[in-house]
PDB file of C-alpha atoms in Angstrom:
ATOM      1  CA  MET A 161       0.119  -0.031   0.088  1.00 52.00           C
ATOM      2  CA  PRO A 162       1.333   3.550  -0.631  1.00 56.00           C
ATOM      3  CA  ILE A 163       2.618   5.658   2.180  1.00 70.00           C
ATOM      4  CA  ASP A 164       0.235   8.645   1.327  1.00 76.00           C
ATOM      5  CA  THR A 165      -3.193   7.303  -0.298  1.00 76.00           C
ATOM      6  CA  ASP A 166      -4.270  10.972  -1.011  1.00 83.00           C
ATOM      7  CA  LYS A 167      -1.193  11.539  -3.172  1.00 83.00           C
ATOM      8  CA  ALA A 168      -1.536   8.072  -4.414  1.00 77.00           C
ATOM      9  CA  LYS A 169      -5.058   8.814  -5.993  1.00 82.00           C
ATOM     10  CA  LEU A 170      -3.666  11.500  -7.931  1.00 86.00           C
ATOM     11  CA  LEU A 171      -1.182   9.541  -9.718  1.00 87.00           C
ATOM     12  CA  SER A 172      -1.915   8.808 -13.402  1.00 89.00           C
ATOM     13  CA  LYS A 173      -2.005   5.274 -15.171  1.00 89.00           C
ATOM     14  CA  SER A 174       1.342   5.373 -16.556  1.00 90.00           C
ATOM     15  CA  GLN A 175       2.779   6.667 -13.261  1.00 89.00           C
ATOM     16  CA  ASN A 176       1.179   3.780 -11.277  1.00 86.00           C
ATOM     17  CA  ILE A 177       2.432   1.347 -14.058  1.00 89.00           C
ATOM     18  CA  PHE A 178       5.909   2.750 -13.810  1.00 90.00           C
ATOM     19  CA  ILE A 179       5.776   2.491  -9.810  1.00 88.00           C
ATOM     20  CA  ALA A 180       4.628  -1.125  -9.844  1.00 86.00           C
ATOM     21  CA  SER A 181       7.157  -2.095 -12.098  1.00 90.00           C
ATOM     22  CA  ALA A 182      10.299  -0.101 -10.980  1.00 91.00           C
ATOM     23  CA  GLY A 183      11.208  -2.804  -8.342  1.00 90.00           C
ATOM     24  CA  VAL A 184      11.561  -5.459 -11.309  1.00 92.00           C
ATOM     25  CA  MET A 185      13.521  -3.030 -13.195  1.00 94.00           C
ATOM     26  CA  VAL A 186      15.804  -2.176 -10.497  1.00 95.00           C
ATOM     27  CA  ASN A 187      16.290  -5.929  -9.825  1.00 94.00           C
ATOM     28  CA  LEU A 188      17.160  -6.587 -13.437  1.00 94.00           C
ATOM     29  CA  LEU A 189      19.516  -3.769 -13.665  1.00 95.00           C
ATOM     30  CA  PHE A 190      21.344  -4.807 -10.618  1.00 95.00           C
ATOM     31  CA  ALA A 191      21.591  -8.627 -11.777  1.00 94.00           C
ATOM     32  CA  ILE A 192      23.057  -7.047 -15.280  1.00 92.00           C
ATOM     33  CA  ILE A 193      25.603  -4.921 -13.587  1.00 94.00           C
ATOM     34  CA  SER A 194      26.594  -7.616 -11.270  1.00 92.00           C
ATOM     35  CA  PHE A 195      27.109 -10.082 -13.937  1.00 89.00           C
ATOM     36  CA  LEU A 196      29.199  -7.640 -15.978  1.00 90.00           C
ATOM     37  CA  ILE A 197      31.328  -6.969 -12.961  1.00 90.00           C
ATOM     38  CA  LEU A 198      31.677 -10.626 -12.262  1.00 87.00           C
ATOM     39  CA  TYR A 199      32.826 -11.686 -15.726  1.00 83.00           C
ATOM     40  CA  LYS A 200      35.242  -8.607 -16.135  1.00 86.00           C
ATOM     41  CA  LEU A 201      36.625  -9.124 -12.360  1.00 81.00           C
ATOM     42  CA  ASN A 202      39.613 -11.423 -11.505  1.00 74.00           C
ATOM     43  CA  SER A 203      38.660 -12.002  -7.581  1.00 75.00           C
ATOM     44  CA  ASN A 204      38.809 -14.104  -4.788  1.00 81.00           C
ATOM     45  CA  TYR A 205      36.396 -16.954  -3.723  1.00 84.00           C
ATOM     46  CA  TYR A 206      34.307 -14.790  -1.572  1.00 87.00           C
ATOM     47  CA  ILE A 207      33.741 -11.773  -3.747  1.00 89.00           C
ATOM     48  CA  GLU A 208      32.806 -14.129  -6.528  1.00 89.00           C
ATOM     49  CA  LEU A 209      30.335 -16.048  -4.144  1.00 90.00           C
ATOM     50  CA  PHE A 210      28.920 -12.642  -3.159  1.00 91.00           C
ATOM     51  CA  LEU A 211      28.801 -11.452  -6.804  1.00 92.00           C
ATOM     52  CA  TYR A 212      26.919 -14.554  -7.936  1.00 92.00           C
ATOM     53  CA  GLN A 213      24.616 -14.640  -4.961  1.00 93.00           C
ATOM     54  CA  PHE A 214      24.050 -11.078  -5.369  1.00 94.00           C
ATOM     55  CA  SER A 215      23.274 -11.267  -9.337  1.00 93.00           C
ATOM     56  CA  THR A 216      21.287 -14.411  -9.148  1.00 95.00           C
ATOM     57  CA  LEU A 217      19.061 -13.495  -6.288  1.00 94.00           C
ATOM     58  CA  HIS A 218      18.101 -10.261  -8.072  1.00 95.00           C
ATOM     59  CA  LEU A 219      17.484 -11.949 -11.230  1.00 94.00           C
ATOM     60  CA  GLY A 220      15.548 -14.685  -9.292  1.00 93.00           C
ATOM     61  CA  GLU A 221      13.313 -12.215  -7.528  1.00 91.00           C
ATOM     62  CA  ALA A 222      12.549 -10.463 -11.135  1.00 93.00           C
ATOM     63  CA  ILE A 223      11.643 -13.801 -12.492  1.00 92.00           C
ATOM     64  CA  SER A 224       9.283 -14.583  -9.780  1.00 89.00           C
ATOM     65  CA  TYR A 225       7.627 -11.391 -10.018  1.00 87.00           C
ATOM     66  CA  LEU A 226       7.492 -11.692 -13.782  1.00 91.00           C
ATOM     67  CA  VAL A 227       6.577 -15.202 -14.261  1.00 91.00           C
ATOM     68  CA  VAL A 228       5.135 -16.578 -10.906  1.00 85.00           C
ATOM     69  CA  GLY A 229       3.428 -13.140 -10.154  1.00 85.00           C
ATOM     70  CA  ASN A 230       1.800 -13.224 -13.909  1.00 86.00           C
ATOM     71  CA  ILE A 231       0.419 -16.782 -13.437  1.00 87.00           C
ATOM     72  CA  TYR A 232      -0.872 -16.137  -9.877  1.00 82.00           C
ATOM     73  CA  LEU A 233      -1.431 -12.390  -9.973  1.00 82.00           C
ATOM     74  CA  VAL A 234       0.078 -10.836  -6.709  1.00 78.00           C
ATOM     75  CA  SER A 235       1.388  -7.615  -5.398  1.00 78.00           C
ATOM     76  CA  ASP A 236       2.786  -5.338  -8.246  1.00 83.00           C
ATOM     77  CA  MET A 237       1.845  -7.414 -11.077  1.00 86.00           C
ATOM     78  CA  LYS A 238      -1.650  -7.432 -10.037  1.00 85.00           C
ATOM     79  CA  THR A 239      -1.665  -3.453 -10.145  1.00 85.00           C
ATOM     80  CA  ILE A 240      -0.027  -3.747 -13.507  1.00 90.00           C
ATOM     81  CA  ALA A 241      -2.581  -6.211 -14.888  1.00 89.00           C
ATOM     82  CA  MET A 242      -5.401  -4.162 -13.697  1.00 89.00           C
ATOM     83  CA  LEU A 243      -3.955  -0.940 -15.253  1.00 91.00           C
ATOM     84  CA  ASN A 244      -3.168  -2.445 -18.377  1.00 92.00           C
ATOM     85  CA  PRO A 245      -3.936  -6.110 -19.259  1.00 91.00           C
ATOM     86  CA  ASN A 246      -1.473  -6.249 -22.439  1.00 90.00           C
ATOM     87  CA  LEU A 247       1.496  -5.762 -20.204  1.00 91.00           C
ATOM     88  CA  ARG A 248       0.707  -9.025 -18.420  1.00 90.00           C
ATOM     89  CA  LEU A 249       1.970 -10.829 -21.447  1.00 92.00           C
ATOM     90  CA  PHE A 250       4.879  -8.631 -22.165  1.00 92.00           C
ATOM     91  CA  GLY A 251       5.990  -9.215 -18.598  1.00 91.00           C
ATOM     92  CA  PHE A 252       5.582 -12.792 -18.739  1.00 94.00           C
ATOM     93  CA  ILE A 253       7.538 -12.848 -21.860  1.00 94.00           C
ATOM     94  CA  ILE A 254      10.605 -10.756 -20.235  1.00 94.00           C
ATOM     95  CA  GLY A 255      10.315 -13.176 -17.226  1.00 93.00           C
ATOM     96  CA  LEU A 256      10.740 -16.163 -19.541  1.00 95.00           C
ATOM     97  CA  LEU A 257      13.680 -14.776 -21.204  1.00 95.00           C
ATOM     98  CA  ALA A 258      15.257 -13.684 -17.763  1.00 94.00           C
ATOM     99  CA  LEU A 259      14.486 -17.314 -16.748  1.00 94.00           C
ATOM    100  CA  LEU A 260      16.591 -18.742 -19.764  1.00 94.00           C
ATOM    101  CA  MET A 261      19.371 -16.149 -18.794  1.00 91.00           C
ATOM    102  CA  TYR A 262      19.203 -17.387 -15.138  1.00 93.00           C
ATOM    103  CA  VAL A 263      19.567 -21.073 -15.921  1.00 93.00           C
ATOM    104  CA  PHE A 264      22.182 -20.242 -18.199  1.00 90.00           C
ATOM    105  CA  ILE A 265      24.182 -18.519 -15.452  1.00 89.00           C
ATOM    106  CA  LEU A 266      23.397 -21.266 -12.841  1.00 91.00           C
ATOM    107  CA  ILE A 267      24.957 -24.021 -15.191  1.00 92.00           C
ATOM    108  CA  ARG A 268      28.094 -21.847 -15.779  1.00 88.00           C
ATOM    109  CA  ILE A 269      28.568 -21.086 -11.858  1.00 90.00           C
ATOM    110  CA  PRO A 270      32.018 -22.896 -10.850  1.00 90.00           C
ATOM    111  CA  ASP A 271      31.318 -26.006  -9.014  1.00 92.00           C
ATOM    112  CA  GLU A 272      33.100 -24.845  -5.839  1.00 91.00           C
ATOM    113  CA  TYR A 273      30.093 -22.372  -5.157  1.00 88.00           C
ATOM    114  CA  LYS A 274      27.412 -23.955  -7.399  1.00 92.00           C
ATOM    115  CA  LEU A 275      25.573 -25.960  -4.403  1.00 93.00           C
ATOM    116  CA  ILE A 276      25.500 -22.976  -2.225  1.00 93.00           C
ATOM    117  CA  VAL A 277      24.157 -20.426  -4.805  1.00 93.00           C
ATOM    118  CA  ILE A 278      21.553 -22.848  -6.005  1.00 94.00           C
ATOM    119  CA  LEU A 279      20.435 -23.872  -2.456  1.00 95.00           C
ATOM    120  CA  PHE A 280      20.238 -20.225  -1.198  1.00 93.00           C
ATOM    121  CA  ASN A 281      18.292 -19.119  -4.465  1.00 94.00           C
ATOM    122  CA  ILE A 282      15.818 -21.933  -3.954  1.00 94.00           C
ATOM    123  CA  ILE A 283      15.199 -21.240  -0.283  1.00 94.00           C
ATOM    124  CA  THR A 284      15.054 -17.493  -0.917  1.00 91.00           C
ATOM    125  CA  ILE A 285      12.792 -17.351  -4.107  1.00 89.00           C
ATOM    126  CA  SER A 286      10.422 -20.044  -2.608  1.00 90.00           C
ATOM    127  CA  PHE A 287       9.870 -17.790   0.679  1.00 90.00           C
ATOM    128  CA  MET A 288       9.490 -14.635  -1.690  1.00 85.00           C
ATOM    129  CA  CYS A 289       6.959 -16.263  -3.727  1.00 82.00           C
ATOM    130  CA  ILE A 290       5.145 -17.692  -0.966  1.00 86.00           C
ATOM    131  CA  GLY A 291       5.313 -14.577   1.082  1.00 84.00           C
ATOM    132  CA  ARG A 292       3.789 -12.589  -1.989  1.00 80.00           C
ATOM    133  CA  ILE A 293       0.761 -14.969  -2.225  1.00 81.00           C
ATOM    134  CA  VAL A 294       0.175 -14.925   1.447  1.00 85.00           C
ATOM    135  CA  PHE A 295       0.286 -11.154   1.780  1.00 82.00           C
ATOM    136  CA  THR A 296      -1.806 -10.766  -1.434  1.00 77.00           C
ATOM    137  CA  TYR A 297      -4.394 -13.032   0.233  1.00 81.00           C
ATOM    138  CA  LEU A 298      -4.454 -11.388   3.559  1.00 83.00           C
ATOM    139  CA  LEU A 299      -4.494  -8.065   1.862  1.00 77.00           C
ATOM    140  CA  LYS A 300      -7.754  -9.211  -0.184  1.00 77.00           C
ATOM    141  CA  LYS A 301      -9.357 -10.787   3.017  1.00 78.00           C
ATOM    142  CA  ASP A 302      -8.686  -7.555   4.824  1.00 74.00           C
ATOM    143  CA  ARG A 303     -10.561  -5.599   2.071  1.00 73.00           C
ATOM    144  CA  ALA A 304     -13.573  -7.917   1.980  1.00 65.00           C
TER     145      ALA A 304
END
C-alpha cells in the first residue's frame, strides 16, 4: 500500500504502472551490472560468491515477479494487470527470457560454489513467492 493514499489517488495510470514495475526493473539492472562486474573481475572466492549470490538473487526475484506473479496475480503484477492487461503478457515473456538467462548462469557457476548459490536461491525465491501469495491473500481478505 502507498504511504500517502491521498497522493497515490492523484497519480496517472502510467505513473502507477511505472511505480509498480520499478522494483523489477531495478532487480534486472542490478543483476546485469553485477554479472558484468563478475565476468570482468578476477577476484577471490568470497567476492565471486557474493557476486553470484547478489546477481542470481536479483534475477531470481525479477523472475518470480514476472513469471509467477503473472501466473498467479500478486502484488505489483496485479496492479499492472489491472491498469493495462496487455502488459501482463509482455512481462511474462520478459520473465521467461530472464529465466533462460538465469538457468544459463546457474549452469556456468563454478562447481566450488554452485551448490551454495543454488540452494540459497531455491530457499529465497520460494519464500519470496510464498510470501507474496500470502500477503496478497491477507490483503484481499482484509479488504473484503
